[in-house]
PDB file of C-alpha atoms and ligand atoms in Angstrom:
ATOM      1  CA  UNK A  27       8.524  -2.699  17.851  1.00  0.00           C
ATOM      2  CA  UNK A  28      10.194  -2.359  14.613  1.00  0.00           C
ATOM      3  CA  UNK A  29       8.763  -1.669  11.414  1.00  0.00           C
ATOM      4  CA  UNK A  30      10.811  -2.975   8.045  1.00  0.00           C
ATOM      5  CA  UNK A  31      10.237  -1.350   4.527  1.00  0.00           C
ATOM      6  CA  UNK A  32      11.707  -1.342   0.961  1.00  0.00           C
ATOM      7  CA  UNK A  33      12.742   2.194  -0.228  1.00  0.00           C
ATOM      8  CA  UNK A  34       9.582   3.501  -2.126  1.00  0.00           C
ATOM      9  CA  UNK A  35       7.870   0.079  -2.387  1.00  0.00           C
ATOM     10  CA  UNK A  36       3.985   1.246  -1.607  1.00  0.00           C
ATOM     11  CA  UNK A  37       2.831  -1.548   1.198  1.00  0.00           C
ATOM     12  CA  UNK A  38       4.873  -0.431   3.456  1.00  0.00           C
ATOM     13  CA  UNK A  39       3.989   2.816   2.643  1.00  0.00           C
ATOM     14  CA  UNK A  40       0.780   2.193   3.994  1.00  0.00           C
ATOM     15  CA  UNK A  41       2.115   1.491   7.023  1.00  0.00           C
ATOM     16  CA  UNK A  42       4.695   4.243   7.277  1.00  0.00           C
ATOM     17  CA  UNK A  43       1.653   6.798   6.996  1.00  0.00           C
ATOM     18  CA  UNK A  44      -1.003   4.982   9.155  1.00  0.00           C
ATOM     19  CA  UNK A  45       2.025   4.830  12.056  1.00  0.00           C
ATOM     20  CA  UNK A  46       2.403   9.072  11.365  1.00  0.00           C
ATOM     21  CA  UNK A  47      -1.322  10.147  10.755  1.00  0.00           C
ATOM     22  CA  UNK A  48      -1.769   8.297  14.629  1.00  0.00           C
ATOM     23  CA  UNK A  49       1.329  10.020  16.085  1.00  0.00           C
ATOM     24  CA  UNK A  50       2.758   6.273  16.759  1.00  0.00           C
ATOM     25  CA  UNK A  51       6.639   6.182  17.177  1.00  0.00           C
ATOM     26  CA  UNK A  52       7.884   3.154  15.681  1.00  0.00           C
ATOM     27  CA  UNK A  53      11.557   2.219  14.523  1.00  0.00           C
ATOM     28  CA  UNK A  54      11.435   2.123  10.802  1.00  0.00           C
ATOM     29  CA  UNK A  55      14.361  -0.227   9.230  1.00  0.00           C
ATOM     30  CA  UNK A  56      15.284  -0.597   5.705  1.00  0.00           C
ATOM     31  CA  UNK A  57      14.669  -4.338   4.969  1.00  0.00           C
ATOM     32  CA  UNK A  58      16.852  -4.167   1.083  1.00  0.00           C
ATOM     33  CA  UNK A  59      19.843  -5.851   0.108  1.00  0.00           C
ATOM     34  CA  UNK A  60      23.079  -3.192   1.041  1.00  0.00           C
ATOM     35  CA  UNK A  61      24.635  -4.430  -1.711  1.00  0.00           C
ATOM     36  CA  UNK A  62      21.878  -4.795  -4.282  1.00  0.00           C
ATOM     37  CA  UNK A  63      19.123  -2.580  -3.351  1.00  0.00           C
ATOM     38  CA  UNK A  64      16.731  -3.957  -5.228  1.00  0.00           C
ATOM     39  CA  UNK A  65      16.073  -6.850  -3.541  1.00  0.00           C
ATOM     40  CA  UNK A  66      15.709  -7.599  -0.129  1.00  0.00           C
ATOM     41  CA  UNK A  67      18.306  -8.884   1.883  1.00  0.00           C
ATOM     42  CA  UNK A  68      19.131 -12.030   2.452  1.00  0.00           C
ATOM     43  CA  UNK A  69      18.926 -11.919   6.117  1.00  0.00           C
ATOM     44  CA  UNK A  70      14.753 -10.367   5.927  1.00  0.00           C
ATOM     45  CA  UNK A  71      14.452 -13.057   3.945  1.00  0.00           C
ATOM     46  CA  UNK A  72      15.370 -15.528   5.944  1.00  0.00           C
ATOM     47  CA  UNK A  73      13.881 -14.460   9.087  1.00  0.00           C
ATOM     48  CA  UNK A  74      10.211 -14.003   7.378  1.00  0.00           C
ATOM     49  CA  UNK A  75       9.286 -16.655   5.212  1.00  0.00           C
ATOM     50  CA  UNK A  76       6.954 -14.789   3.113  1.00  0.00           C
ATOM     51  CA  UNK A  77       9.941 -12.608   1.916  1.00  0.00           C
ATOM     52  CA  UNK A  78       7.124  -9.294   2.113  1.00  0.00           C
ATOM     53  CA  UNK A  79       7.218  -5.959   3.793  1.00  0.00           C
ATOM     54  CA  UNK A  80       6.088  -4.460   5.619  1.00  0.00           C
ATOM     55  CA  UNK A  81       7.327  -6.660   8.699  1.00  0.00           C
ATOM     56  CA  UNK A  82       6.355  -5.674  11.955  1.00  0.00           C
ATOM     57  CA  UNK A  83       8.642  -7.063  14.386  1.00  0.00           C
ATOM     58  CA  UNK A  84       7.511  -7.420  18.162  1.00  0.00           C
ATOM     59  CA  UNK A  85       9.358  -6.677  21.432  1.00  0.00           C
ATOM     60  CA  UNK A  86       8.754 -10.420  22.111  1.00  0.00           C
ATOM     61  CA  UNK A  87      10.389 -11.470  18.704  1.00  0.00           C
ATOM     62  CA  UNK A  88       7.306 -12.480  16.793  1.00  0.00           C
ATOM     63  CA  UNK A  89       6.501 -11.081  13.704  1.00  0.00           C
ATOM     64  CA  UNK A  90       3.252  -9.833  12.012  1.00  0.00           C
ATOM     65  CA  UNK A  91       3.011  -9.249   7.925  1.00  0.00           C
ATOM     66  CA  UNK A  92       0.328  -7.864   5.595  1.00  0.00           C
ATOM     67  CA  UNK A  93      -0.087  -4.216   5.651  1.00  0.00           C
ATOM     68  CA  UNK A  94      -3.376  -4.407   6.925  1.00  0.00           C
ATOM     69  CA  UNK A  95      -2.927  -7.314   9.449  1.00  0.00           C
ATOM     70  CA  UNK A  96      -0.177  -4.614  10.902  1.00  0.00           C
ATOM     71  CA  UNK A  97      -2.343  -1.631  10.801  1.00  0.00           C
ATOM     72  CA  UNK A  98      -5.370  -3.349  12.671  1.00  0.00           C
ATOM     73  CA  UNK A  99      -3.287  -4.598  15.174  1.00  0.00           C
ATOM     74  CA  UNK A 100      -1.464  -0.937  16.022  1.00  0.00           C
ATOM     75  CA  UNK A 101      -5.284   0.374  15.813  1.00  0.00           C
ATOM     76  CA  UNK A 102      -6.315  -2.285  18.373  1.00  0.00           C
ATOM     77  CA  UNK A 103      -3.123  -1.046  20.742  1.00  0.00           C
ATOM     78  CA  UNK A 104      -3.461   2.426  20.113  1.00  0.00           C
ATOM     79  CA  UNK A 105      -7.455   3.381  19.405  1.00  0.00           C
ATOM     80  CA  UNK A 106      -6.543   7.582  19.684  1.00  0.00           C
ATOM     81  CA  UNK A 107      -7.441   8.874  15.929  1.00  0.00           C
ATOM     82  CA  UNK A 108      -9.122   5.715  14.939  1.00  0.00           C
ATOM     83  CA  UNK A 109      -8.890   5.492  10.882  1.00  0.00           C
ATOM     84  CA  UNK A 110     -10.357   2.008  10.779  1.00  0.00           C
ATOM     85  CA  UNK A 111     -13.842   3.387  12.104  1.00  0.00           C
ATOM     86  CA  UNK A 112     -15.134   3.352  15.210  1.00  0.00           C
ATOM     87  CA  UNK A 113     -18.162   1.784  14.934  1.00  0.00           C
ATOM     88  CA  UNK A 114     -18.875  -1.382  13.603  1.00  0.00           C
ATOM     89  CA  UNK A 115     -20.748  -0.024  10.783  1.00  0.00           C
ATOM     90  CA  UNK A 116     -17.393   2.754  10.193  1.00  0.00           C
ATOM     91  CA  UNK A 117     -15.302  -0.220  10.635  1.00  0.00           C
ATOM     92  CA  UNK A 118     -16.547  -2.414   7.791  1.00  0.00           C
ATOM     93  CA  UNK A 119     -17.329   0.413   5.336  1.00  0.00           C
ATOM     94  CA  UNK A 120     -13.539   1.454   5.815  1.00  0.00           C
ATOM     95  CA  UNK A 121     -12.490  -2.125   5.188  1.00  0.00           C
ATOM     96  CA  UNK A 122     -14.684  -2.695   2.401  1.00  0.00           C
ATOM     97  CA  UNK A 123     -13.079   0.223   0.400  1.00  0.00           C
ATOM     98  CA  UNK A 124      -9.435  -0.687   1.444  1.00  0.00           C
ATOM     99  CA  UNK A 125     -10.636  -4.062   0.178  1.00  0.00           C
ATOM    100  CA  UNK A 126     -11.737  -2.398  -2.938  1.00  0.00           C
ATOM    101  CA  UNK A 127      -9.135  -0.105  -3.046  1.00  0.00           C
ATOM    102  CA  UNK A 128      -5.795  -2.938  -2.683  1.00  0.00           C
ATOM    103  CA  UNK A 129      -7.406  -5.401  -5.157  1.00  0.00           C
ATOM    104  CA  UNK A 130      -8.520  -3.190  -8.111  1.00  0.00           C
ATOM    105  CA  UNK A 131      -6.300  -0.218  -7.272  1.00  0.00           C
ATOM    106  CA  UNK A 132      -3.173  -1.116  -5.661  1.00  0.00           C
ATOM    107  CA  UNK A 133      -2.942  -4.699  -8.019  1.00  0.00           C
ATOM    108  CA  UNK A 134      -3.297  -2.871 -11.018  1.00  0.00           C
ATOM    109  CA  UNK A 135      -0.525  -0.881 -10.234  1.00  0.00           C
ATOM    110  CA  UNK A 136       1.382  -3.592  -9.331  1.00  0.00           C
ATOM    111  CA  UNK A 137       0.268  -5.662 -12.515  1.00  0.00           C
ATOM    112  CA  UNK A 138       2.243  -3.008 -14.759  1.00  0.00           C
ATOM    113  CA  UNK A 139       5.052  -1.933 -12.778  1.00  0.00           C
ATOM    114  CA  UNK A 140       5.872  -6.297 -11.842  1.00  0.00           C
ATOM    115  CA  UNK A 141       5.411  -7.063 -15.608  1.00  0.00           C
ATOM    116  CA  UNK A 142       7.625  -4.114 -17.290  1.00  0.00           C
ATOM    117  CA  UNK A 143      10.270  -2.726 -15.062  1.00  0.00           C
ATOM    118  CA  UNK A 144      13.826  -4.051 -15.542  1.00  0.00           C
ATOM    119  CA  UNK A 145      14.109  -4.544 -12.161  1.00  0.00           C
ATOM    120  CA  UNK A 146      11.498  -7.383 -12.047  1.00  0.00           C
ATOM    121  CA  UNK A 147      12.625  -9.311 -14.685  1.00  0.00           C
ATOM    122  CA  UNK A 148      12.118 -13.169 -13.510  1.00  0.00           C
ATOM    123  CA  UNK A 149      10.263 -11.946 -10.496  1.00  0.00           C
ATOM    124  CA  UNK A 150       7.050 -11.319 -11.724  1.00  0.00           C
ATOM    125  CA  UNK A 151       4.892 -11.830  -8.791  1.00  0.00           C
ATOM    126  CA  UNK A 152       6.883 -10.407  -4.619  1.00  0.00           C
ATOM    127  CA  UNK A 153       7.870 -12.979  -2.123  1.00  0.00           C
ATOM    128  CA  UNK A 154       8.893 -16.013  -3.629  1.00  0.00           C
ATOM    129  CA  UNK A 155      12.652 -17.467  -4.602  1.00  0.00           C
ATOM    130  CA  UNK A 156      11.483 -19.206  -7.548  1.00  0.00           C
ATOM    131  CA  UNK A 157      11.729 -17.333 -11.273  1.00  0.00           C
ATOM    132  CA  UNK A 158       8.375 -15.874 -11.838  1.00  0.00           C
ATOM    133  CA  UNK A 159       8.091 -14.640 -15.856  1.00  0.00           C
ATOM    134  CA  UNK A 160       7.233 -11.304 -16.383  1.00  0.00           C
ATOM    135  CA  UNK A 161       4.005 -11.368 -18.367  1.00  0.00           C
ATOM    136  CA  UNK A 162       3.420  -7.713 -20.692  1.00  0.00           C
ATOM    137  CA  UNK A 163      -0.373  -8.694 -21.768  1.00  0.00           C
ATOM    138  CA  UNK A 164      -0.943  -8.466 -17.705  1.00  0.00           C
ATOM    139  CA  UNK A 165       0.541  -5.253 -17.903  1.00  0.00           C
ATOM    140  CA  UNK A 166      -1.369  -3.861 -20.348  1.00  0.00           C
ATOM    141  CA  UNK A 167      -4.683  -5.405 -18.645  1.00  0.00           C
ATOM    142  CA  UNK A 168      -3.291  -3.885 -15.617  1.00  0.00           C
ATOM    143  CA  UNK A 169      -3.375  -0.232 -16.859  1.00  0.00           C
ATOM    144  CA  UNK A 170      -7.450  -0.642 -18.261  1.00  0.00           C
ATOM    145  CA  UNK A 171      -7.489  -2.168 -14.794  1.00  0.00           C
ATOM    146  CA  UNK A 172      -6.445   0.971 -13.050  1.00  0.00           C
ATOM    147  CA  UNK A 173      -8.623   3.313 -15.549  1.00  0.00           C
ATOM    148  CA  UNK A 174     -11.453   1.636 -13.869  1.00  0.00           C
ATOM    149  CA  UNK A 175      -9.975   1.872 -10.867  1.00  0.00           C
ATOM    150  CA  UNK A 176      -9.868   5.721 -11.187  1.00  0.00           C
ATOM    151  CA  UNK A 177     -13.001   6.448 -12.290  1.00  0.00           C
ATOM    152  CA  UNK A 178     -14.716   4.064  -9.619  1.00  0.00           C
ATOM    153  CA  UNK A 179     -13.081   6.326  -7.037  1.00  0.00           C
ATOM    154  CA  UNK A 180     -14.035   9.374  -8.887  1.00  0.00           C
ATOM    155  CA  UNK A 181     -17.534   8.348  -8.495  1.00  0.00           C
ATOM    156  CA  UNK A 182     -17.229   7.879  -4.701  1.00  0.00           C
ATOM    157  CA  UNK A 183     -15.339  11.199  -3.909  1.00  0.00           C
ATOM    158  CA  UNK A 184     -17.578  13.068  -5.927  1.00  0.00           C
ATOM    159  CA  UNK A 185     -19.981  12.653  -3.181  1.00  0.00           C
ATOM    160  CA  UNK A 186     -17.639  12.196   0.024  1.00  0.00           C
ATOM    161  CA  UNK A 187     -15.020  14.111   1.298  1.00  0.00           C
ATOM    162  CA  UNK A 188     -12.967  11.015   1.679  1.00  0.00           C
ATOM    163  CA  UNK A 189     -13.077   6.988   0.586  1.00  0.00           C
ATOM    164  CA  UNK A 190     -14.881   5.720   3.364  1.00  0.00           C
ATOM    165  CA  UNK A 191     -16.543   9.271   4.558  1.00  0.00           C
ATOM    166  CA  UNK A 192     -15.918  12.375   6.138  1.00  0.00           C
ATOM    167  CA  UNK A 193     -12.428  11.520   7.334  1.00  0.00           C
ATOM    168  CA  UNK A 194      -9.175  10.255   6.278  1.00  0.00           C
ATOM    169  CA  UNK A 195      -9.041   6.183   6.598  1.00  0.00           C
ATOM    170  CA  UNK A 196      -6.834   3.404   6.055  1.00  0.00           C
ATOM    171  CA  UNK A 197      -8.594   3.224   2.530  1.00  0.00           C
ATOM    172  CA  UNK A 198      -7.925   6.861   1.569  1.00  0.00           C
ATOM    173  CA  UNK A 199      -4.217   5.793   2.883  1.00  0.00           C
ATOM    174  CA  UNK A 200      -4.183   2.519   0.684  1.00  0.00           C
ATOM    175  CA  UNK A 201      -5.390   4.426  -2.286  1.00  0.00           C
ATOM    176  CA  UNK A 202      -3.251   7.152  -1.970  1.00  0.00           C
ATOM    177  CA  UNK A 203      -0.064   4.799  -1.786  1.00  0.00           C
ATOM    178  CA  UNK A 204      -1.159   3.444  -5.138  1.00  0.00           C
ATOM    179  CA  UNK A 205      -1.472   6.308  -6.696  1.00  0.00           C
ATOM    180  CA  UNK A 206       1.107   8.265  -5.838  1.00  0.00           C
ATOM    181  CA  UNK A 207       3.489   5.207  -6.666  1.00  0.00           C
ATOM    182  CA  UNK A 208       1.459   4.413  -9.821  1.00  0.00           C
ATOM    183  CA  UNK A 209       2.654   8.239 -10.517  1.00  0.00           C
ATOM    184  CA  UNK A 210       6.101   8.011  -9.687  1.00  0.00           C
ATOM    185  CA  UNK A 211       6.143   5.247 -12.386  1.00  0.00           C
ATOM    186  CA  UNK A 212       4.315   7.564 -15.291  1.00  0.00           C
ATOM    187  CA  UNK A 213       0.956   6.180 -14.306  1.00  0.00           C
ATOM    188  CA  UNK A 214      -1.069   9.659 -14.088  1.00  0.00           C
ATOM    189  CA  UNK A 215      -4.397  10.294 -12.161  1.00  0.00           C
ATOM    190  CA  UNK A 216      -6.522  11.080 -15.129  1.00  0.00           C
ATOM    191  CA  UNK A 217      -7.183  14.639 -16.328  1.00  0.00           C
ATOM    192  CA  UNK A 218     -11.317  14.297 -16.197  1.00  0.00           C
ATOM    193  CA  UNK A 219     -11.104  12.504 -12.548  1.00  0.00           C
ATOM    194  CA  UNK A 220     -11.030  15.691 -11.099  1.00  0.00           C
ATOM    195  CA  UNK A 221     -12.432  14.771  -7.372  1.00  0.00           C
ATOM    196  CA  UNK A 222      -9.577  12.103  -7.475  1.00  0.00           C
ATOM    197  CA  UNK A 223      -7.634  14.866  -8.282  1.00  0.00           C
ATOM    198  CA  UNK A 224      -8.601  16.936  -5.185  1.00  0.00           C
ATOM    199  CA  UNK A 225      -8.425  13.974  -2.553  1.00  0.00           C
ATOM    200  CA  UNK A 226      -4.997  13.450  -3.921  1.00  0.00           C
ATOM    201  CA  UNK A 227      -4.083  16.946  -3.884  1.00  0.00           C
ATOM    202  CA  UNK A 228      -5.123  17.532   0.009  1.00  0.00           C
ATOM    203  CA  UNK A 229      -3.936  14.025   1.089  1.00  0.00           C
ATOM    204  CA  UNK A 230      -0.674  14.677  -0.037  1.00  0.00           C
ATOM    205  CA  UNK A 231      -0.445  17.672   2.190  1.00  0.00           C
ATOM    206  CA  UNK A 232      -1.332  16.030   5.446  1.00  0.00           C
ATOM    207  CA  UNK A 233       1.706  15.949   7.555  1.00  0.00           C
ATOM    208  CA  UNK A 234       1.792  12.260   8.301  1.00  0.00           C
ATOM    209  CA  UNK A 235       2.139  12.196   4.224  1.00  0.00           C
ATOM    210  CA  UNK A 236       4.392  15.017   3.078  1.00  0.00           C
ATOM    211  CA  UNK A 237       7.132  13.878   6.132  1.00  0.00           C
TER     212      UNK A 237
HETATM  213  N1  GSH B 329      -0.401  -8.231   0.649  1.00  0.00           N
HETATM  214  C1  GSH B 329       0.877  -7.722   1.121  1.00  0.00           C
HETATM  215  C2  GSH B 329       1.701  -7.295  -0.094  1.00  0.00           C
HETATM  216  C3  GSH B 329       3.138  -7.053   0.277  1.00  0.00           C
HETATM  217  C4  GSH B 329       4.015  -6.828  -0.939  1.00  0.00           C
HETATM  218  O1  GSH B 329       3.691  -7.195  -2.065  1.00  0.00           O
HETATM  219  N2  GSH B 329       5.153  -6.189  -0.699  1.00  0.00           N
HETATM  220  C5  GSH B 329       6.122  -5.929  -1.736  1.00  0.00           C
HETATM  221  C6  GSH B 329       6.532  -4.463  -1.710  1.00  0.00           C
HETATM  222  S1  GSH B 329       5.158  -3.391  -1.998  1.00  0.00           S
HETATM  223  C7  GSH B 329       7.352  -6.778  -1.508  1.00  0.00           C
HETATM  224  O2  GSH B 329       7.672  -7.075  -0.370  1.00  0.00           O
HETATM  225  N3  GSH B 329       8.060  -7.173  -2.544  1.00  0.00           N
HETATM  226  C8  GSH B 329       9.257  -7.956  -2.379  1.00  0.00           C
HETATM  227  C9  GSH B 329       9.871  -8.334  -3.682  1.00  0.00           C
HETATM  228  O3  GSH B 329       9.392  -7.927  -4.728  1.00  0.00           O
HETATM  229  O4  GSH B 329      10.860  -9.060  -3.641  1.00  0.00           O
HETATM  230  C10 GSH B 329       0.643  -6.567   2.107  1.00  0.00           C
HETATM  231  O5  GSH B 329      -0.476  -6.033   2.130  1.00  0.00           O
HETATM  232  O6  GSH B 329       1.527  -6.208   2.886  1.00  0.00           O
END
C-alpha cells in the first residue's frame, strides 16, 4: 500500500498519524507538483479523479480517498489499538465527534485559509480544475465558525480526557490536525479554552504526533 500526501496539508495528516498511533508501516509519497509545489501534480491528478489526498493506493492498483474512508478501512485490516471504538456504541460516539469535529472544526479552518492565502487564489474550494473565486466574507464567517468550534470542544474536554472518551480517537486525531494547522496559519487555540489547551498540549507529545 501506498499512502499520498501534500506537504503540511491537514487530511492527510489525519492519516499520517492514525497509520503511526497503530504502528502501521505504510509508504508515504509526496503527491505535489516537483516543479510547483503548491499544487498537485499533474500525474495524481490524473490517476484520481477527485484530485484529493490523502490517496491510498492498493497492492491490487485500486485506490481509496477520504481520510476517513482510508482510516476505517486500515482499522478493519488491522483492529490492534482500535481508535474507532470497539464497540458499537465506542464506534459511533467516535464517529459522531469526528463528524462534528471535520465539519465545524476542520471546514472552518479551511473556510479562512481557501479564501485568503495567495496560494489559493482561483481555487477556492480542493479538487476541481475549474477557477473557483476566493470568497473573504466566508473567511471571516469561517473564523466565528471556528470560535464556536473551540469552545464546543472546550465544553466536551472539560469533562473527558479525550473527544470521544478516555482514549485518543480518530476524532481527537481529526481535531488535532485542524488545530494545529489552523495554528500554523495564525489561527490560535483561544487563551480561556484552557482544556483545549491541555488536550492539545499532551496530543502533541504522543509519538505517532511529534515524529
Ligand atoms: N473530505 C476529504 C478532503 C480532502 C481535501 O480537501 N484535501 C486537500 C488537502 S487537505 C486537497 O487535496 N487539496 C488539493 C488542492 O487544494 O488542490 C478527506 O477527508 O480526505
Amino acid at each position: 500500500m501506498k499512502l499520498y500526501k501534500w506537504m503540511s496539508a491537514p487530511n492527510p495528516r489525519r492519516v499520517e498519524i492514525f497509520v503511526a498511533e497503530k504502528g502501521i508501516d505504510i509508504e508515504i509519497i509526496e503527491a505535489s507538483d516537483p516543479a510547483n509545489p503548491g499544487q498537485l501534480s499533474a500525474e495524481f491528478c490524473g490517476r484520481y479523479p477527485h484530485r484529493r489526498v490523502p490517496l491510498l493506493e492498493l497492492d491490487d492498483g485500486d485506490w481509496i480517498g477520504e481520510a476517513a474512508a482510508i482510516c476505517r478501512y486500515l482499522e478493519t485490516l488491522y483492529p490492534d489499538n482500535p481508535l474507532m471504538g470497539a464497540t458499537p456504541k465506542e464506534i459511533a460516539i467516535v464517529e459522531m465527534w469526528d463528524r462534528l469535529v471535520e465539519w465545524e472544526g476542520l471546514m472552518a479552518v479551511s473556510e479562512v485559509f481557501r479564501n485568503t492565502h495567495k496560494l489559493f487564489v482561483g481555487r477556492g474550494l480542493a479538487g476541481y480544475d475549474r477557477e473557483i473565486p476566493q470568497i473573504p466574507a466566508l473567511a471571516e464567517r469561517g473564523e466565528f465558525r471556528l470560535r464556536l468550534f473551540f469552545e464546543k470542544i472546550d465544553e466536551q474536554l472539560g469533562g473527558h480526557t479525550f473527544l470521544a472518551g478516555d482514549t485518543l480517537s480518530f476524532a481527537d486525531i481529526t481535531a488535532f490536525c485542524a488545530i494545529e494547522f489552523g495554528i500554523s496559519r495564525r489561527l490560535a487555540i483561544p487563551d480561556e479554552c484552557i482544556h483545549v489547551q491541555d488536550w492539545y498540549g499532551r496530543v502533541s507529545k504522543r509519538p505517532g504526533v511529534a515524529n
